[in-house]
mmCIF file of C-alpha atoms in Angstrom:
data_model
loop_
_atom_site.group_PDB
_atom_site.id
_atom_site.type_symbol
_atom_site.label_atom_id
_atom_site.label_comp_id
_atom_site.label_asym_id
_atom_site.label_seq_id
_atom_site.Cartn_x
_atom_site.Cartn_y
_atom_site.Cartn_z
ATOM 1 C CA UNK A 1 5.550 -10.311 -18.487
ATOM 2 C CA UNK A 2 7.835 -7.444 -19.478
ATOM 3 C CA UNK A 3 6.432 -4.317 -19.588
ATOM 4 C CA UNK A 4 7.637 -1.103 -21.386
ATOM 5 C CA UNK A 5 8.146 1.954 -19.371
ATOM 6 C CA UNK A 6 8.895 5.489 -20.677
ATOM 7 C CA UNK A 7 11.961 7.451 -19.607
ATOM 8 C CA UNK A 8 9.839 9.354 -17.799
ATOM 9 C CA UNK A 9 7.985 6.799 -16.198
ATOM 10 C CA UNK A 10 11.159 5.598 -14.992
ATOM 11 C CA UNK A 11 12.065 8.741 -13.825
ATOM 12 C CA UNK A 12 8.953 9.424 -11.691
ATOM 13 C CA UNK A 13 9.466 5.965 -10.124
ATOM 14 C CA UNK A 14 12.459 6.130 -9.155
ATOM 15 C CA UNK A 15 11.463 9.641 -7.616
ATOM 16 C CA UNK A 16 8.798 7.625 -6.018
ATOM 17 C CA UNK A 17 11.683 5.509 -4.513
ATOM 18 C CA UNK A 18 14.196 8.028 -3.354
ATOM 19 C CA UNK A 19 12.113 10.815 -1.762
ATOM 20 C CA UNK A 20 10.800 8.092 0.566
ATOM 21 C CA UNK A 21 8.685 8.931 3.746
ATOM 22 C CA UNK A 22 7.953 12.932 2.577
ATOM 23 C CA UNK A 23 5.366 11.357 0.140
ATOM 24 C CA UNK A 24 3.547 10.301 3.499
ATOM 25 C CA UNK A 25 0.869 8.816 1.262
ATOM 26 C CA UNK A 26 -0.295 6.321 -1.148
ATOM 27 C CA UNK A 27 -0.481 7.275 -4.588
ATOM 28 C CA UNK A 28 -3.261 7.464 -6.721
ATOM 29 C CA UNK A 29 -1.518 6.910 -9.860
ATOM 30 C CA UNK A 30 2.427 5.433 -9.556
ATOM 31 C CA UNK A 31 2.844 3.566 -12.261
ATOM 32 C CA UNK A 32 2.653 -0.071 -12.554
ATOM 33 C CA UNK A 33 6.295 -1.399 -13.082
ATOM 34 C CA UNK A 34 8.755 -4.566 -13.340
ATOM 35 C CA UNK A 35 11.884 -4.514 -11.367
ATOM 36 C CA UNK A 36 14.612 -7.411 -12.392
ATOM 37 C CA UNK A 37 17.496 -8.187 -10.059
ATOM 38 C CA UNK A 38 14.810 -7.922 -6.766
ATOM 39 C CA UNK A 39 16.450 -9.377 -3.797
ATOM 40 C CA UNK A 40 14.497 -12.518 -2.792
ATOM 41 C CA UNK A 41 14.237 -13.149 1.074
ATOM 42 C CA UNK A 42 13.598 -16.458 2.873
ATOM 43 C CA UNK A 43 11.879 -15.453 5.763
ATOM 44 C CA UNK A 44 11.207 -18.737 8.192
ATOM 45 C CA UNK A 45 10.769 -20.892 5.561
ATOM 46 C CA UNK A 46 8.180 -19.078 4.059
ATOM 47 C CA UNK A 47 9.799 -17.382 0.618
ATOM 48 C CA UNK A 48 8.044 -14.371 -0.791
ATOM 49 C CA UNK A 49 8.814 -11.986 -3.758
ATOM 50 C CA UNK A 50 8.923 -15.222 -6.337
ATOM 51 C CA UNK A 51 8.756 -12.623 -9.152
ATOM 52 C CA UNK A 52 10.243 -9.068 -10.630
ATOM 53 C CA UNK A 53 7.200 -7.434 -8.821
ATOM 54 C CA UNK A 54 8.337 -5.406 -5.565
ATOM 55 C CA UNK A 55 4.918 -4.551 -4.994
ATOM 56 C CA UNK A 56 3.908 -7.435 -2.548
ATOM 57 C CA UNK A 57 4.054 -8.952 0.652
ATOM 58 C CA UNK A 58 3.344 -11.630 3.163
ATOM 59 C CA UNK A 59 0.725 -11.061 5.366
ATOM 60 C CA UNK A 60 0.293 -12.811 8.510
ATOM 61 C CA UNK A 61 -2.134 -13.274 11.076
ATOM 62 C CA UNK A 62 -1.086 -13.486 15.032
ATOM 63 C CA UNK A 63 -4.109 -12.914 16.485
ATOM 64 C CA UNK A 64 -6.456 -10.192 18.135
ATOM 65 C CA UNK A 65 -5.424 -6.966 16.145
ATOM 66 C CA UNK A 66 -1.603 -8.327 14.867
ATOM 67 C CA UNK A 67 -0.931 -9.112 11.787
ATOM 68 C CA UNK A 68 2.632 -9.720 10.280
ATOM 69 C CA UNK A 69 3.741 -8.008 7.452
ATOM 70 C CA UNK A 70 6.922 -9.158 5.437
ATOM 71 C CA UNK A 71 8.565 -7.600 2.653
ATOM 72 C CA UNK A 72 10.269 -8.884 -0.467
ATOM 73 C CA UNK A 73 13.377 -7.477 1.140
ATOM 74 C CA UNK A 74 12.871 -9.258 4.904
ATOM 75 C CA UNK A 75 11.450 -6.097 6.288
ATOM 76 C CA UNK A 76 8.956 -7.669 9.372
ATOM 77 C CA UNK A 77 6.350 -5.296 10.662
ATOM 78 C CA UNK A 78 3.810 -6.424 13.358
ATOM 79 C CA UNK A 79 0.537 -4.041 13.558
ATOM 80 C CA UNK A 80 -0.934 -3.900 17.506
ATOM 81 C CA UNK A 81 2.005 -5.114 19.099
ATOM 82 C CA UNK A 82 1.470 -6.219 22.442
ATOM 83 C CA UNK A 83 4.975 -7.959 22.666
ATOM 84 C CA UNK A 84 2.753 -11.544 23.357
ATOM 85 C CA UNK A 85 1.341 -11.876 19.304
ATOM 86 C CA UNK A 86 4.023 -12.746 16.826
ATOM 87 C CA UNK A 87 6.616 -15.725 16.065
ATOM 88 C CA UNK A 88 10.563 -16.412 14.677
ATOM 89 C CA UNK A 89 12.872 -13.564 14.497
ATOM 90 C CA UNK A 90 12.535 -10.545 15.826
ATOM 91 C CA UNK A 91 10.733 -7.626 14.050
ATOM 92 C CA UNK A 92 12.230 -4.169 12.633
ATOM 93 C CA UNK A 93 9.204 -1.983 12.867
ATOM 94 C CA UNK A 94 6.392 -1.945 15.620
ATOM 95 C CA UNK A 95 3.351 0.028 15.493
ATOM 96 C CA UNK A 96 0.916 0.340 18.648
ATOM 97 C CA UNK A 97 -2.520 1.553 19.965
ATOM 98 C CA UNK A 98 -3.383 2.279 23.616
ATOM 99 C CA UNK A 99 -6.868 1.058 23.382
ATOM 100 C CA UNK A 100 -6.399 -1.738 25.785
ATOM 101 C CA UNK A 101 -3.321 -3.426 26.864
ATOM 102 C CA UNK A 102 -3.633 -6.141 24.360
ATOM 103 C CA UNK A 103 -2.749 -3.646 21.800
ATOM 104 C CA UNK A 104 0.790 -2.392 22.926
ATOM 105 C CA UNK A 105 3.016 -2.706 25.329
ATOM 106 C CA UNK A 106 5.729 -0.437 27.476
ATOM 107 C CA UNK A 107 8.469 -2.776 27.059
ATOM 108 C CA UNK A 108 8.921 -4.054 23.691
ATOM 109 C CA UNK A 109 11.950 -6.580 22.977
ATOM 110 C CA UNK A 110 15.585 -4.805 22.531
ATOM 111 C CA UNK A 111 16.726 -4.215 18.964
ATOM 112 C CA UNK A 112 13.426 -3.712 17.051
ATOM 113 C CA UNK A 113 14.430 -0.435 14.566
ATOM 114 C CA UNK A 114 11.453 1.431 14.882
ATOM 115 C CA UNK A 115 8.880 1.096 17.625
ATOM 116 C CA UNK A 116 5.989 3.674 16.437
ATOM 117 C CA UNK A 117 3.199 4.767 19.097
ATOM 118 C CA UNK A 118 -0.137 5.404 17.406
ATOM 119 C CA UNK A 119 -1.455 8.283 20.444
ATOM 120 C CA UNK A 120 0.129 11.217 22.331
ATOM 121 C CA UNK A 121 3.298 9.640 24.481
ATOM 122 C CA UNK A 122 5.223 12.463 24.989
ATOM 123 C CA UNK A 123 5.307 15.396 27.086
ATOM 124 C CA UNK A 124 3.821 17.859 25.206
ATOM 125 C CA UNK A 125 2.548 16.146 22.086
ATOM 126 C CA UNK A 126 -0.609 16.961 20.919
ATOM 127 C CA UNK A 127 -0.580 13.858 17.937
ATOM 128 C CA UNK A 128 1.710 11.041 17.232
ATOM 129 C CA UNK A 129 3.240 11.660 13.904
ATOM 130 C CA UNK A 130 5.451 9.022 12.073
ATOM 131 C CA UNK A 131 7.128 9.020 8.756
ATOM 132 C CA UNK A 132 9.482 6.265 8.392
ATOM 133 C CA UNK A 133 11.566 4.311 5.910
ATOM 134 C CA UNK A 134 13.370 0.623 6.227
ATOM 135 C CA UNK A 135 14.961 -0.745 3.189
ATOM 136 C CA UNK A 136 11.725 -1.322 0.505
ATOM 137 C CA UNK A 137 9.049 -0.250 3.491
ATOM 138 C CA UNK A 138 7.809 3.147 3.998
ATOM 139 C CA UNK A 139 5.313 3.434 7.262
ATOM 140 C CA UNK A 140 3.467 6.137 8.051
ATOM 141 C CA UNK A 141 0.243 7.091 10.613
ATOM 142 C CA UNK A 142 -3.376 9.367 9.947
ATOM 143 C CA UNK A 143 -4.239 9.949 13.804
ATOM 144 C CA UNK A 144 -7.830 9.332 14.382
ATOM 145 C CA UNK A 145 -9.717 10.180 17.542
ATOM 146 C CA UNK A 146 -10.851 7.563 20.296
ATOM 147 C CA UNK A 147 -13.520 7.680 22.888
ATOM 148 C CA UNK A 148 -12.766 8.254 26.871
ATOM 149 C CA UNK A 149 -13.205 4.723 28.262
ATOM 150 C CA UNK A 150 -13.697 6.575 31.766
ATOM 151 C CA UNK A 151 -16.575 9.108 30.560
ATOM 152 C CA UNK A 152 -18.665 10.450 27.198
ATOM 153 C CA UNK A 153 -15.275 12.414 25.992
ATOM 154 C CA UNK A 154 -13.224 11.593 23.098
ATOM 155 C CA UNK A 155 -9.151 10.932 23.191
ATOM 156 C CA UNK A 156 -8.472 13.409 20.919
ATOM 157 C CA UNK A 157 -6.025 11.578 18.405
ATOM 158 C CA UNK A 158 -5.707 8.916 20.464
ATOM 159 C CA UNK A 159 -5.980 6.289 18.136
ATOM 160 C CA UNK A 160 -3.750 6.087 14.743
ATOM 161 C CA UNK A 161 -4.268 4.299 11.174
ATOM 162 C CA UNK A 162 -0.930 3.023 10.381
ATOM 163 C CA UNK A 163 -0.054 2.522 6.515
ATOM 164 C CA UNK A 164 2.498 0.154 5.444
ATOM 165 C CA UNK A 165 3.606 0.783 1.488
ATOM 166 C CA UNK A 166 6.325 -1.490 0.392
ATOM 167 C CA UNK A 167 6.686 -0.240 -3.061
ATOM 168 C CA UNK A 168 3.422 0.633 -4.804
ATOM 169 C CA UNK A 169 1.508 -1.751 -2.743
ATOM 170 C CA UNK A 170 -0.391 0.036 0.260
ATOM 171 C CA UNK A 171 -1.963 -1.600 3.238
ATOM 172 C CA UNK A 172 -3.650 0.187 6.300
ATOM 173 C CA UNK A 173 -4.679 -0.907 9.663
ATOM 174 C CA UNK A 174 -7.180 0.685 11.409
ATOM 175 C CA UNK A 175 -6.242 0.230 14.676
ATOM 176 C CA UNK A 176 -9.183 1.102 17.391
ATOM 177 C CA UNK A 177 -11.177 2.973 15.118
ATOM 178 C CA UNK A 178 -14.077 4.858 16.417
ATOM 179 C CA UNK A 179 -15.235 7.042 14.254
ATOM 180 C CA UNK A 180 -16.036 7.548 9.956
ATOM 181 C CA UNK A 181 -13.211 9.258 8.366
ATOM 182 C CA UNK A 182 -13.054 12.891 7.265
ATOM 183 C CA UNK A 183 -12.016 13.994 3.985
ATOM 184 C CA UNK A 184 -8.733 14.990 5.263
ATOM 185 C CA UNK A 185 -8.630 11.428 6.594
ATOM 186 C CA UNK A 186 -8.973 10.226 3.356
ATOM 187 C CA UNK A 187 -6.341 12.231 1.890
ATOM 188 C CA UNK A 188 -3.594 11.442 3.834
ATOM 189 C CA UNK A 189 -4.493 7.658 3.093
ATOM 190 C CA UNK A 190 -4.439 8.398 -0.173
ATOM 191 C CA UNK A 191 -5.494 4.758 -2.120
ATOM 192 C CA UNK A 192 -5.360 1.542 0.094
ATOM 193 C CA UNK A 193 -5.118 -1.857 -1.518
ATOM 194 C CA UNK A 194 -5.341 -3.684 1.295
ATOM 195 C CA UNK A 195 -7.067 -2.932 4.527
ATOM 196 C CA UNK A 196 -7.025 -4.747 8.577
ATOM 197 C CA UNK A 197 -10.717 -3.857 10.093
ATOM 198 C CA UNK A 198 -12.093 -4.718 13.312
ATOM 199 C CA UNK A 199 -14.960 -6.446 13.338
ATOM 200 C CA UNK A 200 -16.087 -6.530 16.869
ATOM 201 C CA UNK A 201 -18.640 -4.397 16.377
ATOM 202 C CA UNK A 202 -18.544 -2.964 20.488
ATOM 203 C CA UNK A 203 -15.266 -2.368 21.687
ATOM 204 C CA UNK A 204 -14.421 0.004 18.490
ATOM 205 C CA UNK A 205 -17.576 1.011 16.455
ATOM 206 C CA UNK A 206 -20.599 -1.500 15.165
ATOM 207 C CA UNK A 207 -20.038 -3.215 12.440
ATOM 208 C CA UNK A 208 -22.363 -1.115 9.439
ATOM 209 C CA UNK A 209 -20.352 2.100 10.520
ATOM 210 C CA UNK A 210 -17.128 -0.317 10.188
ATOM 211 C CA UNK A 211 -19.155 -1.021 6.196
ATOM 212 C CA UNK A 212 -19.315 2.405 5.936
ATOM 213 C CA UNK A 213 -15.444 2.904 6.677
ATOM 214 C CA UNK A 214 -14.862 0.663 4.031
ATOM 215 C CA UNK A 215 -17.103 2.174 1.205
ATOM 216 C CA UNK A 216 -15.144 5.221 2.229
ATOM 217 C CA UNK A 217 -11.513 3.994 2.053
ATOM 218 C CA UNK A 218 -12.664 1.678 -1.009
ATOM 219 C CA UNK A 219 -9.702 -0.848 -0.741
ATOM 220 C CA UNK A 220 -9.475 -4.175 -3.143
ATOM 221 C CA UNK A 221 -8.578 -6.843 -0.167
ATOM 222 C CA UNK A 222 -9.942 -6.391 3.330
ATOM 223 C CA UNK A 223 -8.586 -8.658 6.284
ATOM 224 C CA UNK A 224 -10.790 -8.856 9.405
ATOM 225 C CA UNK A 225 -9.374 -8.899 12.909
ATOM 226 C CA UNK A 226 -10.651 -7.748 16.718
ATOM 227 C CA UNK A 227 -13.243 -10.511 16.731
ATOM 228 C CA UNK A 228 -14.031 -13.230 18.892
ATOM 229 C CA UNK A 229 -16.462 -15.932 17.318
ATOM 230 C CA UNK A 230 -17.702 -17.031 13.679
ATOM 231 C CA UNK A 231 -20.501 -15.391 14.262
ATOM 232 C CA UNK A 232 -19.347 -11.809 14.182
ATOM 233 C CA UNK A 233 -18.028 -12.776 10.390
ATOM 234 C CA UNK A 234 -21.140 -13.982 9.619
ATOM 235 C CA UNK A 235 -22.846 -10.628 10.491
ATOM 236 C CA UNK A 236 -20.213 -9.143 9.006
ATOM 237 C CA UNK A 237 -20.529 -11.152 5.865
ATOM 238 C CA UNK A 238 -24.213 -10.139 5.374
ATOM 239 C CA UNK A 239 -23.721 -6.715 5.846
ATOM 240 C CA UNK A 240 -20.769 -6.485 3.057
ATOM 241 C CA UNK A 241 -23.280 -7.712 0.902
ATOM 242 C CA UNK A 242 -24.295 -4.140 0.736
ATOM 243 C CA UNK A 243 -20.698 -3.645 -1.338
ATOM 244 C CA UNK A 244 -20.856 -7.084 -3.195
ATOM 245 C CA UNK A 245 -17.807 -8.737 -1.052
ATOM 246 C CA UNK A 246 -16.513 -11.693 -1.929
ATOM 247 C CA UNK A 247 -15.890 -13.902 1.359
ATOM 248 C CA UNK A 248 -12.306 -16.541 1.497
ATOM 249 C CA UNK A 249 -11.908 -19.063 4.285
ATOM 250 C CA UNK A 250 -8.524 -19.448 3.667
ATOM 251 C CA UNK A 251 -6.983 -22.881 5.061
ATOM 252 C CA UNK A 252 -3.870 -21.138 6.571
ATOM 253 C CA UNK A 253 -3.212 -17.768 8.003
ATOM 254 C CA UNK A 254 -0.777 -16.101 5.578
ATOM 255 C CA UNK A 255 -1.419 -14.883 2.531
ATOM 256 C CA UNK A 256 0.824 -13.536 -0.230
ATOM 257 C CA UNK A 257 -0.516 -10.372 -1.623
ATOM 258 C CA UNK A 258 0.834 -8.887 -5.361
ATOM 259 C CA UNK A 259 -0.091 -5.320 -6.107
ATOM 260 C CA UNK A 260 -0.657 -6.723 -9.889
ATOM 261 C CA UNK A 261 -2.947 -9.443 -9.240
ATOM 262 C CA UNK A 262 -5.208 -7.868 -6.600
ATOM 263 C CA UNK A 263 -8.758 -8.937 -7.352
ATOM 264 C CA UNK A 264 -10.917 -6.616 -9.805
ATOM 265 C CA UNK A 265 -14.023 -7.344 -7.097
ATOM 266 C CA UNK A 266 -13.964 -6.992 -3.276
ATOM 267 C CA UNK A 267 -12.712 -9.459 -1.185
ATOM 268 C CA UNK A 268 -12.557 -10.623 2.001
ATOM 269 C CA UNK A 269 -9.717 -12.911 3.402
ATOM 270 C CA UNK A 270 -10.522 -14.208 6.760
ATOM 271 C CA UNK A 271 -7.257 -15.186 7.745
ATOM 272 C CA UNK A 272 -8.155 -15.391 11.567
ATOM 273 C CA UNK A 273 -11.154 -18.407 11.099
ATOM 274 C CA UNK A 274 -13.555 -18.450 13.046
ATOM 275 C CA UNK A 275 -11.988 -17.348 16.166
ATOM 276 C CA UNK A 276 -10.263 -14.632 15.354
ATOM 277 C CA UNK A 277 -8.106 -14.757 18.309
#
């Protein structure tokens, strides 16, 4: 489909383009556009960005809290990098949370581009902050806070939500979340097509607060990770009922998502089975 696109539609996209990381959020409104000439990349076999669109990607589960991300330009992000989840070539951007060990790890392999810690690493930092760009992905973190595994206090930021926007398509991960989200929370998400949640309902926060996360954020797609047995999904299943879900079992654990054909209803892809792990 070819759609017609005002000069100054144009003109605001392409500012969308160039400023890059200083947006530090997903828009509300960009406008929904068709880009010929998109470079097509073959990544493992797998090919992605069939059409104009540049809003999409492959999405790939690895277990635990990873998933792989890959862009229509061969961008590869892995979420919750522990340097044990993930497959084929090696990946350009990392992002981490210190939760447990499974979710990071000190030595991550040589020549990944960006390696992006989601808490306070450095001597003297009070909050992680990253604003990146790689080719057609933009990353970006909200720090959250995380709860003292040794006592009743809180991490103070010690926990991120990393955003991945590869175009005008925007997908979060929530990392170790422990807590609802503020309103300034919200507006540094800005709007989130597609979401990673933990499910676990212990380790992070139960599962109707995690609900409640999710009537908050309001995303179209929502992947579930950070669970450990079918049954979790299925109490997680009846309590999205609450928001009218719609559940997929898909029969692989990729999926290709297209900011254009996102589904009008809420819907859950459980990419991870019924392990999750």
């Amino acid at each position: 489909m070819t759609f017609r696109v005002s000069l100054l539609a144009l003109l605001a996209s392409a500012f969308a383009l160039i400023t890059g990381p200083a947006l530090a959020r997903c828009s509300q409104n960009l406008v929904e556009r068709a880009w010929p000439g998109v470079q097509v990349a073959s990544l493992d076999g797998l090919p992605i960005a069939a059409g104009n669109s540049p809003n999409r990607a492959v999405i790939t589960f690895l277990g635990h809290s990873s998933y792989q991300i890959d862009s229509p330009q061969g961008v590869r992000a892995i979420t919750d990098y522990n340097g044990v989840n993930g497959f084929g070539r090696r990946p350009d951007i990392v992002t981490m949370n210190n939760a447990h060990s499974t979710h990071f790890t000190d030595d991550p392999e040589e020549g990944i581009t960006y390696v992006l810690r989601g808490w306070p690493s450095e001597p003297g930092e009070t909050e992680a902050k990253h604003d990146i760009a790689f080719k057609d992905m933009k990353v970006w973190n909200v720090p959250t806070n995380a709860r003292d595994w040794g006592g009743s206090s809180a991490r103070i930021n010690g926990n991120s939500i990393f955003i991945y926007a590869i175009a005008d398509l925007c997908i979060a991960h929530l990392g170790h979340l422990h807590h609802r989200l503020t309103k300034e929370h919200l507006e540094e998400l800005g709007r989130i097509d597609v979401l990673m949640v933990p499910i676990d309902g212990s380790y992070t926060m139960g599962q109707p607060l995690m609900v409640d996360v999710i009537r908050q954020i309001q995303p179209k797609m929502v992947l579930p990770m950070h669970y450990w047995g079918r049954s979790q999904v299925e109490r997680f299943q009846g309590l999205m009922q609450e928001l009218d879900a719609e559940f997929v079992w898909p029969d692989r654990q990729s999926v290709e998502v297209v900011r254009e054909e996102l589904p009008e209803k809420l819907t859950v892809y459980v990419l991870g089975g019924s392990g999750g792990d």
